[in-house]
Each structure stands twice: as structure tokens, then as C-alpha cells.
C-alpha positions as a Markdown table, in Angstrom:
| # | Residue | x | y | z |
|---|---|---|---|---|
| 1 | Met | 37.5 | -29.9 | -4.2 |
| 2 | Ala | 36.0 | -26.8 | -2.6 |
| 3 | Asp | 34.8 | -26.9 | 1.0 |
| 4 | Asp | 31.3 | -25.4 | 1.0 |
| 5 | Asp | 31.5 | -24.7 | 4.7 |
| 6 | Ala | 34.8 | -22.7 | 4.4 |
| 7 | Pro | 34.3 | -18.9 | 4.8 |
| 8 | Phe | 34.6 | -16.8 | 1.7 |
| 9 | Ile | 37.9 | -15.0 | 1.7 |
| 10 | Pro | 38.0 | -12.1 | -0.7 |
| 11 | Asp | 41.1 | -10.8 | -2.5 |
| 12 | Tyr | 42.1 | -7.4 | -1.1 |
| 13 | Ala | 42.1 | -4.8 | -3.8 |
| 14 | Lys | 41.7 | -1.3 | -2.3 |
| 15 | Pro | 40.0 | 1.1 | -4.9 |
| 16 | Asp | 41.9 | 4.1 | -6.1 |
| 17 | Ala | 39.2 | 6.5 | -4.9 |
| 18 | Pro | 36.8 | 6.6 | -1.9 |
| 19 | Gly | 33.3 | 5.3 | -2.5 |
| 20 | Val | 31.5 | 2.1 | -3.4 |
| 21 | His | 33.0 | 0.0 | -6.2 |
| 22 | Met | 32.3 | -3.4 | -7.8 |
| 23 | Gly | 35.4 | -5.6 | -7.4 |
| 24 | Phe | 36.9 | -8.0 | -9.9 |
| 25 | Asp | 36.0 | -11.0 | -7.7 |
| 26 | Asn | 32.3 | -10.1 | -7.4 |
| 27 | Thr | 32.8 | -8.3 | -4.1 |
| 28 | Ile | 31.8 | -4.8 | -3.3 |
| 29 | Ala | 34.8 | -2.6 | -2.3 |
| 30 | Val | 33.8 | 0.2 | 0.1 |
| 31 | Tyr | 36.6 | 2.8 | 0.7 |
| 32 | His | 36.6 | 5.8 | 3.0 |
| 33 | Val | 39.3 | 8.2 | 4.1 |
| 34 | Val | 38.8 | 10.0 | 7.4 |
| 35 | Met | 40.2 | 13.5 | 6.9 |
| 36 | Pro | 42.1 | 15.5 | 9.6 |
| 37 | Glu | 39.1 | 17.8 | 10.2 |
| 38 | Asp | 36.6 | 15.0 | 10.6 |
| 39 | Ser | 35.2 | 14.3 | 14.0 |
| 40 | Phe | 34.4 | 10.8 | 15.3 |
| 41 | Glu | 30.7 | 11.4 | 14.6 |
| 42 | Val | 31.3 | 12.7 | 11.1 |
| 43 | Ala | 33.5 | 9.7 | 10.2 |
| 44 | Ala | 31.0 | 7.2 | 11.8 |
| 45 | Gln | 28.1 | 8.7 | 9.8 |
| 46 | Ala | 30.1 | 8.6 | 6.6 |
| 47 | Val | 31.1 | 5.0 | 7.1 |
| 48 | Met | 27.6 | 3.9 | 7.9 |
| 49 | Ser | 26.2 | 5.8 | 4.9 |
| 50 | Leu | 28.7 | 4.0 | 2.6 |
| 51 | Leu | 27.6 | 0.7 | 4.0 |
| 52 | Ala | 23.9 | 1.5 | 3.4 |
| 53 | Glu | 24.7 | 2.7 | -0.1 |
| 54 | Ala | 26.6 | -0.5 | -0.9 |
| 55 | Gln | 23.7 | -2.6 | 0.4 |
| 56 | Ser | 21.2 | -0.6 | -1.5 |
| 57 | Gln | 23.1 | -0.8 | -4.8 |
| 58 | Phe | 24.3 | -4.4 | -4.4 |
| 59 | Pro | 21.9 | -6.2 | -2.0 |
| 60 | Gly | 23.6 | -9.1 | -0.3 |
| 61 | Trp | 26.8 | -9.0 | -2.2 |
| 62 | Pro | 30.0 | -9.7 | -0.2 |
| 63 | Arg | 31.5 | -6.4 | 1.0 |
| 64 | Val | 35.1 | -5.5 | 1.8 |
| 65 | Phe | 35.6 | -2.2 | 3.6 |
| 66 | Tyr | 38.9 | -0.2 | 3.4 |
| 67 | Leu | 39.6 | 2.6 | 5.8 |
| 68 | Asp | 42.4 | 5.1 | 5.8 |
| 69 | Val | 42.8 | 7.8 | 8.5 |
| 70 | Ala | 44.6 | 11.1 | 7.6 |
| 71 | Gly | 45.8 | 13.1 | 10.6 |
| 72 | His | 44.5 | 12.3 | 14.1 |
| 73 | Glu | 48.0 | 11.3 | 15.2 |
| 74 | Gly | 48.5 | 10.4 | 18.9 |
| 75 | Asp | 50.0 | 8.0 | 21.3 |
| 76 | Ala | 47.4 | 5.2 | 20.9 |
| 77 | Leu | 49.1 | 3.0 | 18.2 |
| 78 | Gly | 49.8 | 6.2 | 16.3 |
| 79 | Phe | 46.3 | 7.7 | 16.7 |
| 80 | Asp | 44.5 | 10.1 | 19.0 |
| 81 | Pro | 42.1 | 8.6 | 21.5 |
| 82 | Asp | 39.0 | 9.2 | 19.3 |
| 83 | Phe | 40.4 | 7.5 | 16.2 |
| 84 | Tyr | 42.0 | 4.7 | 18.2 |
| 85 | Glu | 38.5 | 4.0 | 19.6 |
| 86 | Phe | 37.0 | 4.4 | 16.1 |
| 87 | Gln | 39.2 | 1.7 | 14.7 |
| 88 | Gln | 38.7 | -0.6 | 17.7 |
| 89 | Asp | 35.4 | -0.4 | 19.6 |
| 90 | Phe | 33.3 | 1.3 | 17.0 |
| 91 | Trp | 34.6 | -0.6 | 14.0 |
| 92 | Phe | 34.2 | -4.0 | 15.5 |
| 93 | Ser | 30.8 | -3.4 | 17.0 |
| 94 | Ala | 29.2 | -1.2 | 14.3 |
| 95 | Val | 30.9 | -2.0 | 11.0 |
| 96 | Ala | 32.5 | -5.4 | 11.0 |
| 97 | Pro | 29.2 | -7.4 | 11.2 |
| 98 | Phe | 28.1 | -5.9 | 7.9 |
| 99 | Val | 31.2 | -6.8 | 5.8 |
| 100 | Gln | 33.0 | -10.0 | 4.8 |
| 101 | Ala | 36.4 | -8.4 | 5.4 |
| 102 | Phe | 38.0 | -5.1 | 6.2 |
| 103 | Glu | 41.3 | -3.3 | 6.4 |
| 104 | Thr | 42.1 | -0.4 | 8.8 |
| 105 | Pro | 45.4 | 1.2 | 9.7 |
| 106 | Ile | 45.5 | -0.4 | 13.2 |
| 107 | Thr | 44.2 | -3.9 | 12.3 |
| 108 | Gly | 45.4 | -4.4 | 8.8 |
| 109 | Gly | 43.3 | -6.9 | 6.8 |
| 110 | Leu | 40.9 | -9.1 | 8.7 |
| 111 | Val | 38.1 | -11.5 | 7.6 |
| 112 | Asn | 34.8 | -11.6 | 9.5 |
| 113 | Pro | 34.5 | -15.1 | 10.9 |
| 114 | Glu | 30.7 | -14.8 | 10.9 |
| 115 | Pro | 28.4 | -14.5 | 7.9 |
| 116 | Gln | 28.0 | -10.9 | 6.7 |
| 117 | Arg | 24.8 | -9.3 | 7.9 |
| 118 | Asn | 22.8 | -7.4 | 5.3 |
| 119 | Asp | 20.4 | -5.6 | 7.6 |
| 120 | Val | 22.5 | -2.4 | 7.4 |
| 121 | Pro | 20.8 | 0.4 | 9.4 |
| 122 | Asp | 19.8 | 3.4 | 7.4 |
| 123 | Arg | 20.9 | 5.8 | 10.1 |
| 124 | Leu | 23.2 | 5.9 | 13.1 |
| 125 | Lys | 22.5 | 7.6 | 16.4 |
| 126 | Ile | 25.6 | 8.3 | 18.5 |
| 127 | Gly | 25.1 | 9.2 | 22.2 |
| 128 | Gly | 27.6 | 10.5 | 24.6 |
| 129 | Asp | 29.9 | 8.1 | 26.2 |
| 130 | Thr | 29.3 | 7.9 | 30.0 |
| 131 | Arg | 32.1 | 5.5 | 30.9 |
| 132 | Pro | 34.4 | 7.0 | 33.5 |
| 133 | His | 37.5 | 6.4 | 31.2 |
| 134 | Ala | 35.8 | 7.7 | 28.0 |
| 135 | Gly | 38.3 | 9.5 | 25.7 |
| 136 | Thr | 41.4 | 8.1 | 27.4 |
| 137 | Val | 43.6 | 5.3 | 26.4 |
| 138 | Leu | 44.0 | 2.9 | 29.2 |
| 139 | Pro | 47.4 | 1.1 | 29.8 |
| 140 | Pro | 47.6 | -2.6 | 29.3 |
| 141 | His | 46.3 | -4.7 | 32.2 |
| 142 | Gly | 48.8 | -5.0 | 35.0 |
| 143 | Glu | 50.7 | -1.8 | 34.3 |
């Protein structure tokens, strides 16, 4: 017997090519590859545009977002500070609410514990980060 209160857990099936794809389990697979020449802002705009496209083509359908990052190597779990922040702060605050599940190089596959939001913004405005530690990877607490 199925538990109607249980969260929907999609099967992970990364598409072969970037873009928006209908999945075999009635989910929408959204896939983006950040290229070595992409800045944080370019990657963020591309990701949000894909989310808006997915919502426009398939309103309210469960979405699973797959992210790959080419280049941008560094000391923060293998990434430079910008793309560490992209996969942590930006992803969890700006992308995760609009999907059922996602997979990034840092996190692996995760399921959103909250219902997917469908009010995807049609544009993204990125301002400068004014935090004193902006752009640096901080050591773990206590070090």
C-alpha cells in the first residue's frame, strides 16, 4: 500500500545532452553543464532560464536537475571559490526550491524534502556580494 504522504522520489536518469527532457517516469529532467569559460553569473542565468523553460513547457511537472561543472578546479572540494559557492549557497537558495530532486558534483543526488515550487522566476538579478569573506573559502569552524 502506497503512503500518500510520502515524498515523491524520482529515479535518477541523467539525459545524454543538456537541456529540458521528459523522463520515463513522468518527470522533467533538466541538465546543464557549466563550461570552463562560464562565470558564476552566466551559469546562474543559464540554470534559471532552464528552470523557467521547464516550467513553461511542462507546468507543475516534477523536475529533477542535473548539473555538471567542467573546469573551475580549486581547493574547495575540488572547485574554485565561485563554483563551490554556486553548488552550495546559490544552488540551495535559488534552485533547490523549484525541483523535486537534483544532482551536483559536490552533493551527489538529493531529494527536496519540501514540495517543489512552481513559481519559477522569469529572470534573475545578481548583485555584488558585500560580505567581508565573499569569494573566499572559510575553514571549518574551530580551525
